[in-house]
Structure formats: C-alpha cells, structure tokens
C-alpha cells in the first residue's frame, strides 16, 4: 500500500514538473504562428533568387511575404535583381544599368542555380505586382537607389496605377538601406508602411536614432547578427516592428524567434512557422 502511495506521489511530481515546459511550448507555438514569414528574394534556398520561380515557390511554401530587390535598366524599366551587375545570377556580365529591358530579358537567370531552372528570366517589377498582388505580401527593397535617380517615383507610380497604395489591404512594405530613399518614398506613399534596413554598422544604434527612424518608418530590419532581446525591446518601445535578415538555418530562425522578433526574412520559409491555418 505504502509502495503504491509513493508511486502515485512520484508520478504526480513528474506530471507537475512537466507542466511548465508544456505551457511554454504552447505559448511558444502560438507566438511563432504569428511571426511574419518573409521569403528572401523569393524562396531563394530552393530556386534562383529574384525569379518568378523563386516567388512562386515562396507562395507555395506559405510565406506571408516575398522580398524583392528592385533596380532600374538603362531605359528606365524597373526589374528585380540583387547585385548591381548581372554577373553572379545570369549568364551575362556588366552593370544592370548598362542593359535595356529588352537586352536584360535575354539573359538566363536560372541556370547558375540549377539546370532545372534554365531559361528563367529577370522579371519586371510590374510583372511581379500583377502576378502576386492579393496572393502574398510583397516586401519591396529599393536596392542601390542612389544609382537610379527617380526610382522612388517609378515604384510609387506602378503601385498607384494599380491602386495598391492603400497600405495594409495589399500587404506592401517598402524598405531600403538608403534611409533618404525611404523618407522620399514615404512622402510619395504615406499610407504604405516603410522599413529601414540596418547592416552591421548599426550595431550601436541609439534610442535617438531609432526614434528618428520611427518618424517615417514602421519597420526596423537589421542584420540578424546585431539582434538582441534588448534591441528588440528598444525597437518596440518606439513603435516599430523588427524583422531581421537573413536566416539560412533552422538554428538561426529559432534564435530569432526566441529573441521575440516580429518577422524573419529567410531563404527557407519552412524554417518559420506561419499562420496556423496555413501550416496545416
Ligand atoms: O530584406 C533584407 C535583405 O534582403 C537585405 O539584404 O543583401 O539580401 O538585399 P540583401
Ligand atoms: Ca534584399
């Protein structure tokens, strides 16, 4: 009898000890489902970055947003490509700004990644808007805007033409490492949320600087290596959200989640739990 009593007490203690862990996992899972899952340059761990294939893959993998890098051709057309030259991600070479749209469209933007994607082309900004509006959020990065005077106006015009400048409904966010460009874009599109990108040199960002960013930006998106819980809290105090870049492993995604970020910009959307409905 005494033995049974001790067994019951022991089992009870084991159950009690397990409860906090269980509760933490429940909270953790709930929070993680609300995190913004951003497919960086599309699902670029699985398909060639900044191509329709990568963007479609991001949608298929249930990302909340696709991130795109927008630059301009010699004849003033907006296109999606990351580097300021075409060398790394196409079969061509030279500055993006030295190609007309017709010329840059001839390049193969898929084979460098895998033969499976041979023939992928560099998409235009307008094609991306037309294909993905209403299907997924679009995080638009103005890449190297100082090289392309007027790029902010062209991006704004394309959104306004499509009636996509009314913010939340269409899930559009515009961001850049060039903070003057972000301010200019915000003036053109006051109802669209904007983001300030911050590389490693912003590791010592002050509260005053964050407060200044918050006068025109809703998002502060830093390199993941400068993110701490303290930085997350300070960004939240001034009313912005924080979505670090670029997570490329499950461990990195887990770390960012534990730090309490609002979103994760990742090459692998599967590393981030998304909305509960979506994850089924
Ligand atoms: O969205 C942020 C991230 O894309 C910034 O870095 O160099 O990949 O454009 P990068
Ligand atoms: Ca980018």
mmCIF file of C-alpha atoms and ligand atoms in Angstrom:
data_model
loop_
_atom_site.group_PDB
_atom_site.id
_atom_site.type_symbol
_atom_site.label_atom_id
_atom_site.label_comp_id
_atom_site.label_asym_id
_atom_site.label_seq_id
_atom_site.Cartn_x
_atom_site.Cartn_y
_atom_site.Cartn_z
ATOM 1 C CA UNK A 1 0.000 0.000 0.000
ATOM 2 C CA UNK A 2 2.804 2.341 1.028
ATOM 3 C CA UNK A 3 4.568 1.487 -2.194
ATOM 4 C CA UNK A 4 1.522 2.409 -4.261
ATOM 5 C CA UNK A 5 1.232 5.692 -2.336
ATOM 6 C CA UNK A 6 4.846 6.597 -3.149
ATOM 7 C CA UNK A 7 4.325 5.650 -6.801
ATOM 8 C CA UNK A 8 1.290 7.959 -7.036
ATOM 9 C CA UNK A 9 3.226 10.817 -5.381
ATOM 10 C CA UNK A 10 6.170 10.258 -7.711
ATOM 11 C CA UNK A 11 4.003 10.249 -10.851
ATOM 12 C CA UNK A 12 2.233 13.379 -9.595
ATOM 13 C CA UNK A 13 5.575 15.150 -9.143
ATOM 14 C CA UNK A 14 6.684 14.133 -12.623
ATOM 15 C CA UNK A 15 3.472 15.489 -14.156
ATOM 16 C CA UNK A 16 3.853 18.782 -12.223
ATOM 17 C CA UNK A 17 7.466 19.136 -13.374
ATOM 18 C CA UNK A 18 6.447 18.643 -16.991
ATOM 19 C CA UNK A 19 3.635 21.220 -16.908
ATOM 20 C CA UNK A 20 5.654 24.454 -17.204
ATOM 21 C CA UNK A 21 7.513 23.056 -20.232
ATOM 22 C CA UNK A 22 4.239 22.071 -21.822
ATOM 23 C CA UNK A 23 2.766 25.529 -21.161
ATOM 24 C CA UNK A 24 5.866 27.227 -22.554
ATOM 25 C CA UNK A 25 5.678 25.150 -25.705
ATOM 26 C CA UNK A 26 2.028 26.072 -26.175
ATOM 27 C CA UNK A 27 2.741 29.796 -25.826
ATOM 28 C CA UNK A 28 5.792 29.484 -27.971
ATOM 29 C CA UNK A 29 3.919 27.719 -30.758
ATOM 30 C CA UNK A 30 1.116 30.298 -30.654
ATOM 31 C CA UNK A 31 3.560 33.194 -30.911
ATOM 32 C CA UNK A 32 5.566 31.533 -33.630
ATOM 33 C CA UNK A 33 2.445 31.111 -35.743
ATOM 34 C CA UNK A 34 2.018 34.877 -35.754
ATOM 35 C CA UNK A 35 5.505 35.661 -36.888
ATOM 36 C CA UNK A 36 5.847 37.261 -40.341
ATOM 37 C CA UNK A 37 7.456 34.737 -42.662
ATOM 38 C CA UNK A 38 9.333 36.544 -45.448
ATOM 39 C CA UNK A 39 10.740 34.575 -48.386
ATOM 40 C CA UNK A 40 14.012 36.395 -49.087
ATOM 41 C CA UNK A 41 14.401 37.127 -52.826
ATOM 42 C CA UNK A 42 11.630 34.520 -53.051
ATOM 43 C CA UNK A 43 12.270 31.106 -51.555
ATOM 44 C CA UNK A 44 15.860 31.541 -52.684
ATOM 45 C CA UNK A 45 17.145 28.463 -50.883
ATOM 46 C CA UNK A 46 15.092 26.398 -53.326
ATOM 47 C CA UNK A 47 15.015 28.367 -56.571
ATOM 48 C CA UNK A 48 17.109 31.096 -58.231
ATOM 49 C CA UNK A 49 16.701 34.358 -56.319
ATOM 50 C CA UNK A 50 14.512 37.161 -57.661
ATOM 51 C CA UNK A 51 12.898 34.999 -60.351
ATOM 52 C CA UNK A 52 9.244 34.106 -60.811
ATOM 53 C CA UNK A 53 10.180 30.525 -59.900
ATOM 54 C CA UNK A 54 11.502 31.669 -56.502
ATOM 55 C CA UNK A 55 8.500 33.905 -55.859
ATOM 56 C CA UNK A 56 6.024 31.144 -56.772
ATOM 57 C CA UNK A 57 7.947 28.767 -54.533
ATOM 58 C CA UNK A 58 7.645 31.259 -51.665
ATOM 59 C CA UNK A 59 3.870 31.375 -52.141
ATOM 60 C CA UNK A 60 3.679 27.594 -52.364
ATOM 61 C CA UNK A 61 5.651 27.339 -49.129
ATOM 62 C CA UNK A 62 3.118 29.636 -47.467
ATOM 63 C CA UNK A 63 5.353 32.599 -46.798
ATOM 64 C CA UNK A 64 3.466 35.731 -45.737
ATOM 65 C CA UNK A 65 5.661 37.962 -47.911
ATOM 66 C CA UNK A 66 8.087 37.650 -50.796
ATOM 67 C CA UNK A 67 11.044 40.023 -50.638
ATOM 68 C CA UNK A 68 12.244 41.535 -53.930
ATOM 69 C CA UNK A 69 15.227 43.726 -54.846
ATOM 70 C CA UNK A 70 14.251 46.458 -57.281
ATOM 71 C CA UNK A 71 16.702 48.188 -59.630
ATOM 72 C CA UNK A 72 16.418 50.013 -62.961
ATOM 73 C CA UNK A 73 17.569 49.315 -66.517
ATOM 74 C CA UNK A 74 19.287 51.803 -68.832
ATOM 75 C CA UNK A 75 15.927 52.660 -70.379
ATOM 76 C CA UNK A 76 14.275 53.268 -67.016
ATOM 77 C CA UNK A 77 12.379 49.999 -66.501
ATOM 78 C CA UNK A 78 12.093 48.508 -63.021
ATOM 79 C CA UNK A 79 13.335 44.956 -62.628
ATOM 80 C CA UNK A 80 14.094 42.511 -59.808
ATOM 81 C CA UNK A 81 17.758 41.659 -59.260
ATOM 82 C CA UNK A 82 20.011 41.839 -56.215
ATOM 83 C CA UNK A 83 23.530 42.685 -57.385
ATOM 84 C CA UNK A 84 24.328 45.853 -59.304
ATOM 85 C CA UNK A 85 25.877 43.625 -62.003
ATOM 86 C CA UNK A 86 24.263 40.660 -63.732
ATOM 87 C CA UNK A 87 27.415 38.526 -63.410
ATOM 88 C CA UNK A 88 26.584 36.303 -60.430
ATOM 89 C CA UNK A 89 22.976 35.457 -61.198
ATOM 90 C CA UNK A 90 22.834 35.324 -65.003
ATOM 91 C CA UNK A 91 24.833 34.122 -67.978
ATOM 92 C CA UNK A 92 25.697 37.724 -68.878
ATOM 93 C CA UNK A 93 28.075 40.293 -67.495
ATOM 94 C CA UNK A 94 28.037 44.013 -66.845
ATOM 95 C CA UNK A 95 26.185 46.602 -64.840
ATOM 96 C CA UNK A 96 22.418 46.289 -64.561
ATOM 97 C CA UNK A 97 22.236 49.951 -65.571
ATOM 98 C CA UNK A 98 24.063 49.223 -68.838
ATOM 99 C CA UNK A 99 21.268 46.958 -70.173
ATOM 100 C CA UNK A 100 17.969 47.945 -71.769
ATOM 101 C CA UNK A 101 14.970 45.959 -70.663
ATOM 102 C CA UNK A 102 14.958 44.048 -73.938
ATOM 103 C CA UNK A 103 18.633 43.153 -73.518
ATOM 104 C CA UNK A 104 18.418 42.114 -69.888
ATOM 105 C CA UNK A 105 15.390 39.935 -70.662
ATOM 106 C CA UNK A 106 17.553 37.804 -72.965
ATOM 107 C CA UNK A 107 19.702 36.642 -70.046
ATOM 108 C CA UNK A 108 19.307 33.267 -68.380
ATOM 109 C CA UNK A 109 18.733 33.929 -64.676
ATOM 110 C CA UNK A 110 18.180 30.313 -63.661
ATOM 111 C CA UNK A 111 20.978 28.037 -64.906
ATOM 112 C CA UNK A 112 23.551 29.352 -62.428
ATOM 113 C CA UNK A 113 21.372 27.893 -59.664
ATOM 114 C CA UNK A 114 20.427 24.626 -61.352
ATOM 115 C CA UNK A 115 19.773 23.335 -64.877
ATOM 116 C CA UNK A 116 16.229 22.680 -63.708
ATOM 117 C CA UNK A 117 15.682 26.451 -63.856
ATOM 118 C CA UNK A 118 17.345 27.111 -67.223
ATOM 119 C CA UNK A 119 15.513 29.826 -69.117
ATOM 120 C CA UNK A 120 14.234 31.746 -66.084
ATOM 121 C CA UNK A 121 14.370 35.435 -66.864
ATOM 122 C CA UNK A 122 14.781 38.598 -64.816
ATOM 123 C CA UNK A 123 11.224 39.706 -64.027
ATOM 124 C CA UNK A 124 9.960 43.260 -64.189
ATOM 125 C CA UNK A 125 8.583 44.937 -61.081
ATOM 126 C CA UNK A 126 5.211 45.347 -62.771
ATOM 127 C CA UNK A 127 5.019 41.661 -63.689
ATOM 128 C CA UNK A 128 5.623 40.786 -60.060
ATOM 129 C CA UNK A 129 2.904 43.151 -58.846
ATOM 130 C CA UNK A 130 0.425 41.811 -61.396
ATOM 131 C CA UNK A 131 1.200 38.183 -60.655
ATOM 132 C CA UNK A 132 1.322 38.319 -56.865
ATOM 133 C CA UNK A 133 -0.994 41.092 -55.702
ATOM 134 C CA UNK A 134 -3.591 39.645 -53.383
ATOM 135 C CA UNK A 135 -1.780 36.293 -53.237
ATOM 136 C CA UNK A 136 1.097 37.196 -50.926
ATOM 137 C CA UNK A 137 2.584 40.289 -49.307
ATOM 138 C CA UNK A 138 5.417 42.000 -51.181
ATOM 139 C CA UNK A 139 8.390 43.450 -49.304
ATOM 140 C CA UNK A 140 9.975 45.784 -51.841
ATOM 141 C CA UNK A 141 13.622 46.690 -51.325
ATOM 142 C CA UNK A 142 14.891 49.741 -53.213
ATOM 143 C CA UNK A 143 18.355 48.397 -53.998
ATOM 144 C CA UNK A 144 21.109 50.963 -54.554
ATOM 145 C CA UNK A 145 18.595 53.761 -55.207
ATOM 146 C CA UNK A 146 21.342 56.396 -55.417
ATOM 147 C CA UNK A 147 22.341 54.734 -58.710
ATOM 148 C CA UNK A 148 18.849 55.204 -60.097
ATOM 149 C CA UNK A 149 17.523 58.750 -59.676
ATOM 150 C CA UNK A 150 13.734 58.719 -59.764
ATOM 151 C CA UNK A 151 13.337 55.075 -58.759
ATOM 152 C CA UNK A 152 11.143 56.010 -55.790
ATOM 153 C CA UNK A 153 8.703 57.840 -58.094
ATOM 154 C CA UNK A 154 8.614 54.942 -60.564
ATOM 155 C CA UNK A 155 7.850 52.438 -57.811
ATOM 156 C CA UNK A 156 5.163 54.749 -56.437
ATOM 157 C CA UNK A 157 3.629 55.236 -59.908
ATOM 158 C CA UNK A 158 3.424 51.480 -60.528
ATOM 159 C CA UNK A 159 1.654 50.962 -57.202
ATOM 160 C CA UNK A 160 -0.690 53.921 -57.648
ATOM 161 C CA UNK A 161 -1.615 52.784 -61.197
ATOM 162 C CA UNK A 162 -2.794 49.524 -59.689
ATOM 163 C CA UNK A 163 -4.498 51.158 -56.751
ATOM 164 C CA UNK A 164 -2.043 49.360 -54.467
ATOM 165 C CA UNK A 165 -1.022 52.405 -52.465
ATOM 166 C CA UNK A 166 -3.612 51.988 -49.731
ATOM 167 C CA UNK A 167 -1.355 50.107 -47.338
ATOM 168 C CA UNK A 168 -2.481 47.106 -45.340
ATOM 169 C CA UNK A 169 -5.016 45.691 -47.789
ATOM 170 C CA UNK A 170 -2.398 44.783 -50.334
ATOM 171 C CA UNK A 171 0.356 43.902 -47.878
ATOM 172 C CA UNK A 172 3.014 46.099 -49.442
ATOM 173 C CA UNK A 173 6.071 47.288 -47.494
ATOM 174 C CA UNK A 174 8.922 49.356 -48.970
ATOM 175 C CA UNK A 175 12.402 49.264 -47.415
ATOM 176 C CA UNK A 176 15.991 50.262 -48.171
ATOM 177 C CA UNK A 177 19.462 50.540 -46.685
ATOM 178 C CA UNK A 178 19.372 54.075 -48.118
ATOM 179 C CA UNK A 179 17.343 55.877 -45.480
ATOM 180 C CA UNK A 180 16.961 59.074 -47.504
ATOM 181 C CA UNK A 181 15.336 56.991 -50.194
ATOM 182 C CA UNK A 182 12.969 55.505 -47.592
ATOM 183 C CA UNK A 183 11.992 59.005 -46.456
ATOM 184 C CA UNK A 184 11.371 60.128 -50.032
ATOM 185 C CA UNK A 185 9.292 57.043 -50.764
ATOM 186 C CA UNK A 186 7.269 57.591 -47.587
ATOM 187 C CA UNK A 187 6.462 61.124 -48.750
ATOM 188 C CA UNK A 188 5.210 59.733 -52.065
ATOM 189 C CA UNK A 189 3.307 56.850 -50.480
ATOM 190 C CA UNK A 190 2.301 57.997 -46.984
ATOM 191 C CA UNK A 191 -0.182 55.161 -46.480
ATOM 192 C CA UNK A 192 2.261 52.377 -47.211
ATOM 193 C CA UNK A 193 4.387 51.020 -44.362
ATOM 194 C CA UNK A 194 8.110 51.577 -44.847
ATOM 195 C CA UNK A 195 11.180 49.931 -43.383
ATOM 196 C CA UNK A 196 14.715 50.954 -42.536
ATOM 197 C CA UNK A 197 17.333 48.303 -43.289
ATOM 198 C CA UNK A 198 20.333 48.288 -40.965
ATOM 199 C CA UNK A 199 23.592 46.444 -41.636
ATOM 200 C CA UNK A 200 26.317 45.537 -39.163
ATOM 201 C CA UNK A 201 27.438 49.165 -38.845
ATOM 202 C CA UNK A 202 24.197 49.868 -36.974
ATOM 203 C CA UNK A 203 25.112 47.517 -34.092
ATOM 204 C CA UNK A 204 25.350 50.553 -31.813
ATOM 205 C CA UNK A 205 22.115 52.210 -32.943
ATOM 206 C CA UNK A 206 20.954 54.648 -30.260
ATOM 207 C CA UNK A 207 17.466 55.228 -28.894
ATOM 208 C CA UNK A 208 17.541 58.666 -30.512
ATOM 209 C CA UNK A 209 18.302 57.164 -33.915
ATOM 210 C CA UNK A 210 15.520 54.610 -33.507
ATOM 211 C CA UNK A 211 13.094 57.373 -32.544
ATOM 212 C CA UNK A 212 14.130 59.322 -35.648
ATOM 213 C CA UNK A 213 13.571 56.251 -37.880
ATOM 214 C CA UNK A 214 10.138 55.836 -36.312
ATOM 215 C CA UNK A 215 9.088 59.277 -37.603
ATOM 216 C CA UNK A 216 8.867 57.797 -41.115
ATOM 217 C CA UNK A 217 9.287 54.034 -40.817
ATOM 218 C CA UNK A 218 7.187 51.256 -39.331
ATOM 219 C CA UNK A 219 9.843 48.574 -39.582
ATOM 220 C CA UNK A 220 13.467 48.392 -38.482
ATOM 221 C CA UNK A 221 15.004 45.388 -40.246
ATOM 222 C CA UNK A 222 18.581 44.693 -39.161
ATOM 223 C CA UNK A 223 21.244 42.143 -39.930
ATOM 224 C CA UNK A 224 20.396 39.183 -37.668
ATOM 225 C CA UNK A 225 23.867 39.318 -36.122
ATOM 226 C CA UNK A 226 23.186 42.596 -34.301
ATOM 227 C CA UNK A 227 19.860 41.462 -32.849
ATOM 228 C CA UNK A 228 19.484 41.034 -29.094
ATOM 229 C CA UNK A 229 16.368 40.952 -26.895
ATOM 230 C CA UNK A 230 17.357 44.392 -25.737
ATOM 231 C CA UNK A 231 17.377 45.728 -29.313
ATOM 232 C CA UNK A 232 14.011 44.065 -29.990
ATOM 233 C CA UNK A 233 12.558 45.801 -26.923
ATOM 234 C CA UNK A 234 14.007 49.187 -27.876
ATOM 235 C CA UNK A 235 12.567 48.932 -31.396
ATOM 236 C CA UNK A 236 9.180 48.072 -29.922
ATOM 237 C CA UNK A 237 9.344 50.968 -27.466
ATOM 238 C CA UNK A 238 9.480 53.462 -30.352
ATOM 239 C CA UNK A 239 6.567 51.677 -32.056
ATOM 240 C CA UNK A 240 8.313 49.846 -34.892
ATOM 241 C CA UNK A 241 8.416 46.159 -35.784
ATOM 242 C CA UNK A 242 11.633 44.236 -36.282
ATOM 243 C CA UNK A 243 12.236 41.563 -38.931
ATOM 244 C CA UNK A 244 15.912 40.626 -39.204
ATOM 245 C CA UNK A 245 17.641 39.254 -42.306
ATOM 246 C CA UNK A 246 18.806 36.717 -43.483
ATOM 247 C CA UNK A 247 18.069 33.446 -41.734
ATOM 248 C CA UNK A 248 19.554 30.463 -43.570
ATOM 249 C CA UNK A 249 19.325 27.690 -40.973
ATOM 250 C CA UNK A 250 16.770 26.325 -38.544
ATOM 251 C CA UNK A 251 19.040 27.340 -35.669
ATOM 252 C CA UNK A 252 19.151 30.947 -36.839
ATOM 253 C CA UNK A 253 15.362 31.049 -37.221
ATOM 254 C CA UNK A 254 14.921 29.538 -33.756
ATOM 255 C CA UNK A 255 17.273 32.077 -32.225
ATOM 256 C CA UNK A 256 15.427 34.992 -33.806
ATOM 257 C CA UNK A 257 12.120 33.613 -32.634
ATOM 258 C CA UNK A 258 13.435 33.310 -29.086
ATOM 259 C CA UNK A 259 14.583 36.945 -29.225
ATOM 260 C CA UNK A 260 10.969 37.974 -29.836
ATOM 261 C CA UNK A 261 11.212 39.407 -33.358
ATOM 262 C CA UNK A 262 8.083 40.200 -35.378
ATOM 263 C CA UNK A 263 9.248 38.633 -38.626
ATOM 264 C CA UNK A 264 12.044 36.551 -40.095
ATOM 265 C CA UNK A 265 13.487 37.193 -43.540
ATOM 266 C CA UNK A 266 14.698 33.823 -44.723
ATOM 267 C CA UNK A 267 15.849 31.863 -47.753
ATOM 268 C CA UNK A 268 13.948 28.885 -46.279
ATOM 269 C CA UNK A 269 10.323 29.675 -45.391
ATOM 270 C CA UNK A 270 9.907 26.172 -43.978
ATOM 271 C CA UNK A 271 12.087 27.214 -41.030
ATOM 272 C CA UNK A 272 9.466 29.646 -39.835
ATOM 273 C CA UNK A 273 6.075 28.565 -38.619
ATOM 274 C CA UNK A 274 3.411 30.603 -40.254
ATOM 275 C CA UNK A 275 -0.260 31.171 -39.637
ATOM 276 C CA UNK A 276 -1.939 28.110 -38.050
ATOM 277 C CA UNK A 277 -4.355 27.731 -40.944
ATOM 278 C CA UNK A 278 -1.501 27.855 -43.383
ATOM 279 C CA UNK A 279 0.665 25.343 -41.567
ATOM 280 C CA UNK A 280 -1.940 22.570 -41.901
HETATM 281 O O1 LIG B 1 15.257 42.161 -46.812
HETATM 282 C C1 LIG B 1 16.515 42.414 -46.304
HETATM 283 C C2 LIG B 1 17.641 41.818 -47.069
HETATM 284 O O2 LIG B 1 17.226 41.442 -48.332
HETATM 285 C C3 LIG B 1 18.770 42.767 -47.166
HETATM 286 O O3 LIG B 1 19.929 42.190 -47.643
HETATM 287 O O4 LIG B 1 21.624 41.999 -49.383
HETATM 288 O O5 LIG B 1 19.851 40.301 -49.206
HETATM 289 O O6 LIG B 1 19.327 42.558 -50.060
HETATM 290 P P1 LIG B 1 20.177 41.740 -49.147
HETATM 291 CA CA1 LIG B 2 17.030 42.367 -50.425
#
